[in-house]
PDB file of C-alpha atoms in Angstrom:
ATOM      1  CA  MET A   1      17.421  38.336 -30.162  1.00 96.00           C
ATOM      2  CA  LYS A   2      20.955  39.191 -30.352  1.00 97.00           C
ATOM      3  CA  LYS A   3      23.543  37.067 -29.997  1.00 97.00           C
ATOM      4  CA  ILE A   4      27.070  39.451 -28.190  1.00 97.00           C
ATOM      5  CA  GLU A   5      30.106  37.634 -28.142  1.00 97.00           C
ATOM      6  CA  ALA A   6      32.766  39.196 -25.737  1.00 97.00           C
ATOM      7  CA  VAL A   7      36.058  38.879 -25.871  1.00 96.00           C
ATOM      8  CA  ILE A   8      37.985  39.875 -22.408  1.00 96.00           C
ATOM      9  CA  ARG A   9      40.727  39.268 -19.883  1.00 95.00           C
ATOM     10  CA  HIS A  10      41.297  36.467 -18.003  1.00 94.00           C
ATOM     11  CA  VAL A  11      40.903  38.058 -14.861  1.00 95.00           C
ATOM     12  CA  LYS A  12      37.715  40.199 -15.532  1.00 96.00           C
ATOM     13  CA  LEU A  13      35.757  36.807 -16.277  1.00 96.00           C
ATOM     14  CA  GLU A  14      34.499  36.723 -12.581  1.00 94.00           C
ATOM     15  CA  GLU A  15      33.330  40.435 -12.495  1.00 95.00           C
ATOM     16  CA  VAL A  16      31.304  40.440 -16.029  1.00 97.00           C
ATOM     17  CA  LYS A  17      29.792  37.431 -14.678  1.00 95.00           C
ATOM     18  CA  ASP A  18      28.523  38.996 -11.629  1.00 94.00           C
ATOM     19  CA  ALA A  19      27.878  42.359 -13.521  1.00 96.00           C
ATOM     20  CA  LEU A  20      25.929  40.038 -16.568  1.00 96.00           C
ATOM     21  CA  THR A  21      23.867  38.460 -13.466  1.00 93.00           C
ATOM     22  CA  GLU A  22      22.668  41.474 -11.516  1.00 94.00           C
ATOM     23  CA  ALA A  23      21.576  42.887 -14.992  1.00 95.00           C
ATOM     24  CA  GLY A  24      19.430  40.162 -15.539  1.00 93.00           C
ATOM     25  CA  VAL A  25      20.909  37.989 -17.705  1.00 95.00           C
ATOM     26  CA  GLN A  26      20.715  34.307 -17.524  1.00 86.00           C
ATOM     27  CA  GLY A  27      23.348  32.916 -19.094  1.00 93.00           C
ATOM     28  CA  MET A  28      26.436  32.273 -20.934  1.00 96.00           C
ATOM     29  CA  THR A  29      28.802  30.443 -22.730  1.00 97.00           C
ATOM     30  CA  VAL A  30      33.135  30.724 -22.584  1.00 97.00           C
ATOM     31  CA  SER A  31      35.564  29.432 -23.942  1.00 97.00           C
ATOM     32  CA  GLU A  32      39.453  30.274 -24.882  1.00 96.00           C
ATOM     33  CA  VAL A  33      41.055  31.557 -27.157  1.00 95.00           C
ATOM     34  CA  ARG A  34      43.756  33.787 -28.367  1.00 92.00           C
ATOM     35  CA  GLY A  35      44.261  36.948 -29.862  1.00 90.00           C
ATOM     36  CA  PHE A  36      45.555  40.496 -30.116  1.00 87.00           C
ATOM     37  CA  GLY A  37      44.364  43.810 -31.743  1.00 85.00           C
ATOM     38  CA  ARG A  38      45.460  46.848 -33.664  1.00 81.00           C
ATOM     39  CA  GLN A  39      48.452  46.951 -31.026  1.00 72.00           C
ATOM     40  CA  LYS A  40      49.321  43.443 -32.003  1.00 70.00           C
ATOM     41  CA  GLY A  41      50.518  42.436 -28.085  1.00 62.00           C
ATOM     42  CA  TYR A  42      53.444  43.504 -26.897  1.00 66.00           C
ATOM     43  CA  ARG A  43      57.390  43.128 -27.714  1.00 61.00           C
ATOM     44  CA  GLU A  44      59.218  40.180 -25.591  1.00 61.00           C
ATOM     45  CA  GLN A  45      63.132  39.316 -25.014  1.00 65.00           C
ATOM     46  CA  TYR A  46      64.268  36.127 -24.411  1.00 67.00           C
ATOM     47  CA  ARG A  47      67.192  34.573 -24.674  1.00 75.00           C
ATOM     48  CA  GLY A  48      68.572  37.908 -26.102  1.00 76.00           C
ATOM     49  CA  GLU A  49      66.031  38.021 -29.062  1.00 74.00           C
ATOM     50  CA  ASP A  50      63.619  40.293 -28.981  1.00 70.00           C
ATOM     51  CA  TYR A  51      59.787  39.226 -30.249  1.00 65.00           C
ATOM     52  CA  VAL A  52      57.063  40.182 -31.075  1.00 68.00           C
ATOM     53  CA  VAL A  53      54.014  38.520 -28.898  1.00 69.00           C
ATOM     54  CA  ASP A  54      51.222  38.389 -30.816  1.00 76.00           C
ATOM     55  CA  PHE A  55      48.560  35.559 -30.280  1.00 85.00           C
ATOM     56  CA  LEU A  56      47.407  36.900 -25.930  1.00 89.00           C
ATOM     57  CA  PRO A  57      45.546  34.531 -23.917  1.00 92.00           C
ATOM     58  CA  LYS A  58      42.202  35.603 -23.793  1.00 95.00           C
ATOM     59  CA  VAL A  59      38.075  34.547 -22.739  1.00 96.00           C
ATOM     60  CA  LYS A  60      35.500  34.641 -24.906  1.00 97.00           C
ATOM     61  CA  MET A  61      32.098  35.106 -23.203  1.00 97.00           C
ATOM     62  CA  GLU A  62      28.660  34.443 -25.596  1.00 98.00           C
ATOM     63  CA  VAL A  63      25.559  36.050 -23.626  1.00 97.00           C
ATOM     64  CA  VAL A  64      21.730  36.034 -25.804  1.00 97.00           C
ATOM     65  CA  VAL A  65      19.837  38.734 -25.015  1.00 97.00           C
ATOM     66  CA  ALA A  66      16.211  40.425 -25.838  1.00 96.00           C
ATOM     67  CA  GLU A  67      16.736  43.861 -28.311  1.00 96.00           C
ATOM     68  CA  GLU A  68      15.514  46.052 -26.079  1.00 96.00           C
ATOM     69  CA  GLN A  69      18.116  44.642 -23.435  1.00 96.00           C
ATOM     70  CA  LEU A  70      21.554  45.343 -25.570  1.00 96.00           C
ATOM     71  CA  PRO A  71      22.478  48.934 -24.826  1.00 96.00           C
ATOM     72  CA  GLY A  72      22.276  48.155 -21.494  1.00 96.00           C
ATOM     73  CA  VAL A  73      24.397  44.450 -21.444  1.00 97.00           C
ATOM     74  CA  ILE A  74      26.494  46.109 -23.841  1.00 97.00           C
ATOM     75  CA  GLU A  75      27.290  48.960 -21.254  1.00 96.00           C
ATOM     76  CA  THR A  76      27.276  46.712 -18.239  1.00 97.00           C
ATOM     77  CA  ILE A  77      30.049  44.017 -20.245  1.00 97.00           C
ATOM     78  CA  ILE A  78      32.427  47.386 -21.021  1.00 96.00           C
ATOM     79  CA  ARG A  79      32.378  48.982 -17.653  1.00 97.00           C
ATOM     80  CA  ALA A  80      33.279  45.990 -15.514  1.00 97.00           C
ATOM     81  CA  ALA A  81      35.919  44.785 -18.339  1.00 96.00           C
ATOM     82  CA  ARG A  82      37.489  48.051 -19.078  1.00 95.00           C
ATOM     83  CA  THR A  83      41.207  48.560 -17.184  1.00 94.00           C
ATOM     84  CA  GLY A  84      42.324  51.247 -19.555  1.00 92.00           C
ATOM     85  CA  GLN A  85      44.733  49.750 -21.005  1.00 89.00           C
ATOM     86  CA  VAL A  86      45.486  48.167 -24.354  1.00 87.00           C
ATOM     87  CA  GLY A  87      44.108  44.425 -24.505  1.00 89.00           C
ATOM     88  CA  ASP A  88      40.736  44.839 -23.182  1.00 93.00           C
ATOM     89  CA  GLY A  89      39.158  43.573 -25.988  1.00 94.00           C
ATOM     90  CA  LYS A  90      35.802  43.815 -28.247  1.00 95.00           C
ATOM     91  CA  ILE A  91      32.399  43.406 -28.283  1.00 96.00           C
ATOM     92  CA  PHE A  92      30.794  41.778 -31.532  1.00 96.00           C
ATOM     93  CA  VAL A  93      27.032  41.614 -31.819  1.00 96.00           C
ATOM     94  CA  THR A  94      24.900  39.435 -34.335  1.00 95.00           C
ATOM     95  CA  ASP A  95      21.678  39.074 -34.751  1.00 96.00           C
ATOM     96  CA  LEU A  96      19.951  35.448 -33.970  1.00 97.00           C
ATOM     97  CA  GLU A  97      17.896  34.220 -36.111  1.00 96.00           C
ATOM     98  CA  GLU A  98      16.252  31.252 -33.711  1.00 97.00           C
ATOM     99  CA  LEU A  99      17.133  30.045 -30.827  1.00 97.00           C
ATOM    100  CA  VAL A 100      16.200  26.342 -28.784  1.00 97.00           C
ATOM    101  CA  ARG A 101      16.565  25.269 -25.573  1.00 96.00           C
ATOM    102  CA  ILE A 102      16.987  21.625 -26.251  1.00 97.00           C
ATOM    103  CA  ARG A 103      15.896  20.303 -22.662  1.00 96.00           C
ATOM    104  CA  THR A 104      12.151  21.787 -23.585  1.00 96.00           C
ATOM    105  CA  GLY A 105      12.130  22.480 -27.085  1.00 96.00           C
ATOM    106  CA  GLU A 106      11.371  26.230 -26.574  1.00 96.00           C
ATOM    107  CA  SER A 107      12.557  28.590 -29.060  1.00 96.00           C
ATOM    108  CA  GLY A 108      12.752  32.383 -29.748  1.00 95.00           C
ATOM    109  CA  GLY A 109      12.466  34.991 -26.861  1.00 93.00           C
ATOM    110  CA  GLU A 110      11.150  31.838 -24.435  1.00 93.00           C
ATOM    111  CA  ALA A 111      14.262  29.742 -24.694  1.00 94.00           C
ATOM    112  CA  ILE A 112      16.682  32.839 -23.274  1.00 93.00           C
TER     113      ILE A 112
ATOM    114  CA  MET B   1      22.216  37.097 -48.492  1.00 55.00           C
ATOM    115  CA  THR B   2      24.068  33.046 -48.855  1.00 64.00           C
ATOM    116  CA  PHE B   3      21.065  31.432 -47.866  1.00 87.00           C
ATOM    117  CA  VAL B   4      23.520  29.021 -45.091  1.00 92.00           C
ATOM    118  CA  LYS B   5      22.662  29.585 -41.981  1.00 95.00           C
ATOM    119  CA  LYS B   6      25.254  29.113 -39.065  1.00 96.00           C
ATOM    120  CA  ILE B   7      24.546  26.641 -36.046  1.00 98.00           C
ATOM    121  CA  GLU B   8      25.321  26.524 -33.127  1.00 98.00           C
ATOM    122  CA  ALA B   9      24.745  23.904 -30.209  1.00 98.00           C
ATOM    123  CA  VAL B  10      26.037  24.172 -26.838  1.00 98.00           C
ATOM    124  CA  ILE B  11      25.649  20.171 -25.693  1.00 97.00           C
ATOM    125  CA  ARG B  12      26.553  17.851 -23.183  1.00 96.00           C
ATOM    126  CA  HIS B  13      30.460  16.123 -23.848  1.00 94.00           C
ATOM    127  CA  TYR B  14      29.290  12.541 -23.946  1.00 95.00           C
ATOM    128  CA  LYS B  15      26.237  13.143 -26.699  1.00 97.00           C
ATOM    129  CA  LEU B  16      28.695  14.730 -29.344  1.00 97.00           C
ATOM    130  CA  GLU B  17      29.415  11.371 -30.797  1.00 96.00           C
ATOM    131  CA  ASP B  18      25.815  10.756 -30.631  1.00 97.00           C
ATOM    132  CA  VAL B  19      24.862  14.314 -32.307  1.00 97.00           C
ATOM    133  CA  LYS B  20      27.937  13.956 -34.932  1.00 96.00           C
ATOM    134  CA  ASN B  21      26.365  10.248 -36.309  1.00 95.00           C
ATOM    135  CA  ALA B  22      22.895  11.623 -36.191  1.00 97.00           C
ATOM    136  CA  LEU B  23      24.168  14.829 -38.625  1.00 97.00           C
ATOM    137  CA  SER B  24      25.765  12.468 -40.956  1.00 94.00           C
ATOM    138  CA  GLN B  25      22.664  10.500 -41.106  1.00 96.00           C
ATOM    139  CA  VAL B  26      20.187  13.723 -42.234  1.00 96.00           C
ATOM    140  CA  GLY B  27      23.503  14.985 -44.833  1.00 94.00           C
ATOM    141  CA  VAL B  28      25.296  17.230 -42.635  1.00 94.00           C
ATOM    142  CA  GLN B  29      28.718  16.331 -43.785  1.00 84.00           C
ATOM    143  CA  GLY B  30      31.137  18.525 -41.921  1.00 90.00           C
ATOM    144  CA  MET B  31      31.460  20.195 -38.437  1.00 95.00           C
ATOM    145  CA  THR B  32      34.059  21.982 -36.296  1.00 96.00           C
ATOM    146  CA  VAL B  33      33.740  21.669 -32.239  1.00 96.00           C
ATOM    147  CA  ASN B  34      35.401  23.374 -29.456  1.00 95.00           C
ATOM    148  CA  GLU B  35      35.326  23.018 -25.347  1.00 96.00           C
ATOM    149  CA  VAL B  36      33.260  25.361 -23.662  1.00 97.00           C
ATOM    150  CA  ARG B  37      32.232  26.172 -20.166  1.00 95.00           C
ATOM    151  CA  GLY B  38      28.307  27.453 -19.568  1.00 94.00           C
ATOM    152  CA  PHE B  39      25.687  27.633 -17.841  1.00 92.00           C
ATOM    153  CA  GLY B  40      22.009  28.359 -17.796  1.00 91.00           C
ATOM    154  CA  ARG B  41      19.200  29.907 -15.922  1.00 85.00           C
ATOM    155  CA  GLN B  42      19.524  27.234 -13.254  1.00 75.00           C
ATOM    156  CA  ARG B  43      22.704  28.287 -13.194  1.00 71.00           C
ATOM    157  CA  GLY B  44      24.774  25.141 -13.064  1.00 59.00           C
ATOM    158  CA  GLN B  45      24.597  23.400  -9.181  1.00 61.00           C
ATOM    159  CA  LYS B  46      25.166  23.530  -5.999  1.00 56.00           C
ATOM    160  CA  GLU B  47      27.356  21.140  -4.482  1.00 55.00           C
ATOM    161  CA  THR B  48      29.328  20.583  -1.318  1.00 57.00           C
ATOM    162  CA  TYR B  49      33.283  20.314  -0.530  1.00 61.00           C
ATOM    163  CA  ARG B  50      34.629  19.899   2.233  1.00 67.00           C
ATOM    164  CA  GLY B  51      31.738  20.810   4.162  1.00 68.00           C
ATOM    165  CA  ALA B  52      30.642  23.772   2.300  1.00 64.00           C
ATOM    166  CA  GLU B  53      28.038  24.141  -0.198  1.00 58.00           C
ATOM    167  CA  TYR B  54      28.853  26.570  -3.019  1.00 55.00           C
ATOM    168  CA  THR B  55      27.477  27.136  -6.908  1.00 61.00           C
ATOM    169  CA  VAL B  56      29.455  25.592  -9.512  1.00 66.00           C
ATOM    170  CA  ASP B  57      28.257  27.636 -12.823  1.00 80.00           C
ATOM    171  CA  PHE B  58      30.536  27.353 -15.420  1.00 89.00           C
ATOM    172  CA  LEU B  59      30.478  23.304 -16.569  1.00 91.00           C
ATOM    173  CA  PRO B  60      32.406  21.737 -18.843  1.00 93.00           C
ATOM    174  CA  LYS B  61      30.344  21.705 -22.753  1.00 96.00           C
ATOM    175  CA  VAL B  62      30.736  21.187 -25.717  1.00 97.00           C
ATOM    176  CA  LYS B  63      29.933  23.550 -28.909  1.00 98.00           C
ATOM    177  CA  LEU B  64      29.534  21.840 -32.020  1.00 97.00           C
ATOM    178  CA  GLU B  65      29.027  24.486 -35.417  1.00 97.00           C
ATOM    179  CA  VAL B  66      27.344  23.787 -38.332  1.00 97.00           C
ATOM    180  CA  ILE B  67      26.648  25.650 -41.620  1.00 95.00           C
ATOM    181  CA  VAL B  68      23.779  24.331 -43.879  1.00 95.00           C
ATOM    182  CA  GLU B  69      21.284  25.566 -46.415  1.00 94.00           C
ATOM    183  CA  ASP B  70      18.429  27.732 -45.263  1.00 94.00           C
ATOM    184  CA  SER B  71      15.879  24.716 -46.087  1.00 94.00           C
ATOM    185  CA  ASP B  72      17.882  22.284 -43.937  1.00 96.00           C
ATOM    186  CA  VAL B  73      17.456  24.362 -41.133  1.00 97.00           C
ATOM    187  CA  ASP B  74      14.500  22.884 -39.487  1.00 97.00           C
ATOM    188  CA  LYS B  75      15.219  19.548 -39.973  1.00 97.00           C
ATOM    189  CA  VAL B  76      19.297  20.176 -38.369  1.00 98.00           C
ATOM    190  CA  ILE B  77      17.287  21.780 -35.399  1.00 98.00           C
ATOM    191  CA  LYS B  78      15.514  18.972 -35.155  1.00 98.00           C
ATOM    192  CA  THR B  79      17.905  16.055 -35.362  1.00 98.00           C
ATOM    193  CA  ILE B  80      20.404  17.827 -32.756  1.00 98.00           C
ATOM    194  CA  THR B  81      17.355  18.572 -30.203  1.00 98.00           C
ATOM    195  CA  GLU B  82      16.015  14.716 -30.321  1.00 98.00           C
ATOM    196  CA  THR B  83      19.521  13.522 -30.202  1.00 98.00           C
ATOM    197  CA  ALA B  84      21.238  15.297 -27.449  1.00 98.00           C
ATOM    198  CA  ARG B  85      18.040  16.058 -25.067  1.00 97.00           C
ATOM    199  CA  THR B  86      18.079  13.924 -21.518  1.00 96.00           C
ATOM    200  CA  GLY B  87      15.410  16.287 -20.206  1.00 95.00           C
ATOM    201  CA  GLN B  88      17.676  17.235 -17.635  1.00 92.00           C
ATOM    202  CA  ILE B  89      18.808  20.820 -16.629  1.00 91.00           C
ATOM    203  CA  GLY B  90      22.424  21.131 -18.791  1.00 92.00           C
ATOM    204  CA  ASP B  91      21.365  20.178 -22.101  1.00 96.00           C
ATOM    205  CA  GLY B  92      22.296  23.135 -23.883  1.00 96.00           C
ATOM    206  CA  LYS B  93      20.965  25.474 -26.297  1.00 97.00           C
ATOM    207  CA  ILE B  94      21.225  25.872 -30.290  1.00 98.00           C
ATOM    208  CA  PHE B  95      21.964  29.057 -31.322  1.00 98.00           C
ATOM    209  CA  VAL B  96      21.137  29.879 -35.444  1.00 98.00           C
ATOM    210  CA  THR B  97      22.726  32.549 -37.472  1.00 97.00           C
ATOM    211  CA  ASN B  98      22.471  34.031 -40.739  1.00 95.00           C
ATOM    212  CA  LEU B  99      25.773  33.366 -42.991  1.00 93.00           C
ATOM    213  CA  ALA B 100      26.949  36.638 -44.559  1.00 89.00           C
ATOM    214  CA  ASP B 101      28.832  34.263 -46.802  1.00 90.00           C
ATOM    215  CA  VAL B 102      31.105  30.744 -46.306  1.00 91.00           C
ATOM    216  CA  ILE B 103      34.840  29.978 -48.465  1.00 90.00           C
ATOM    217  CA  ARG B 104      35.715  26.627 -48.957  1.00 91.00           C
ATOM    218  CA  ILE B 105      39.969  27.950 -49.004  1.00 91.00           C
ATOM    219  CA  ARG B 106      41.657  24.619 -50.979  1.00 91.00           C
ATOM    220  CA  THR B 107      39.096  25.764 -53.789  1.00 92.00           C
ATOM    221  CA  GLY B 108      38.185  29.307 -53.343  1.00 91.00           C
ATOM    222  CA  GLU B 109      33.938  28.059 -53.857  1.00 91.00           C
ATOM    223  CA  THR B 110      32.196  30.681 -51.739  1.00 91.00           C
ATOM    224  CA  GLY B 111      27.922  29.962 -50.524  1.00 89.00           C
ATOM    225  CA  ARG B 112      25.876  27.441 -51.070  1.00 88.00           C
ATOM    226  CA  ASP B 113      28.723  25.536 -53.073  1.00 90.00           C
ATOM    227  CA  ALA B 114      31.074  26.082 -49.644  1.00 90.00           C
ATOM    228  CA  ILE B 115      28.597  23.878 -48.150  1.00 90.00           C
TER     229      ILE B 115
END
């Protein structure tokens, strides 16, 4: 099992959610985050002062998939979330050691 | 390998105090929580608003993160599951990942010593 975390633009959340649902991903958790990459946000002018806005609001989305689904799901997220502009986000994949559905106690693949 | 695991649990808001207390009782002293939204297989629930039926999918939940030694993982999973469960859809999930390292910022301690 793999945990996929994707930091994406707010405006892309619905689209990514719908694309993942269509691809058979059953659930997800999202949270509000702030972040920046190599380009460190952008420059802005405020009251005559030039400054760098680095922490930009993003959405972090987390999903769990079986190993076989991994390449397909990554591709789905990229296709739905990409605009081609700086700030599109990143995807992080980690191994999931264990997964448990609290309501039923099911674990492993059955809890996906 | 640090023999330390990260346990993330997405649970109902009102279960937070109970889970926190139960964890404290089994020796888990620290945790981080944040506000999240989510849904599982049942995709939230249907609601009616002004005569129109629609699906509310992203429901507010709390995500709780704790770090435990490998030998405590089963006990902690059991504690969280038993405390957070209501038996209704929306109880949440527990995710366990390996931690490559954990460091206490104040002292620089790492691994098990940083738990």
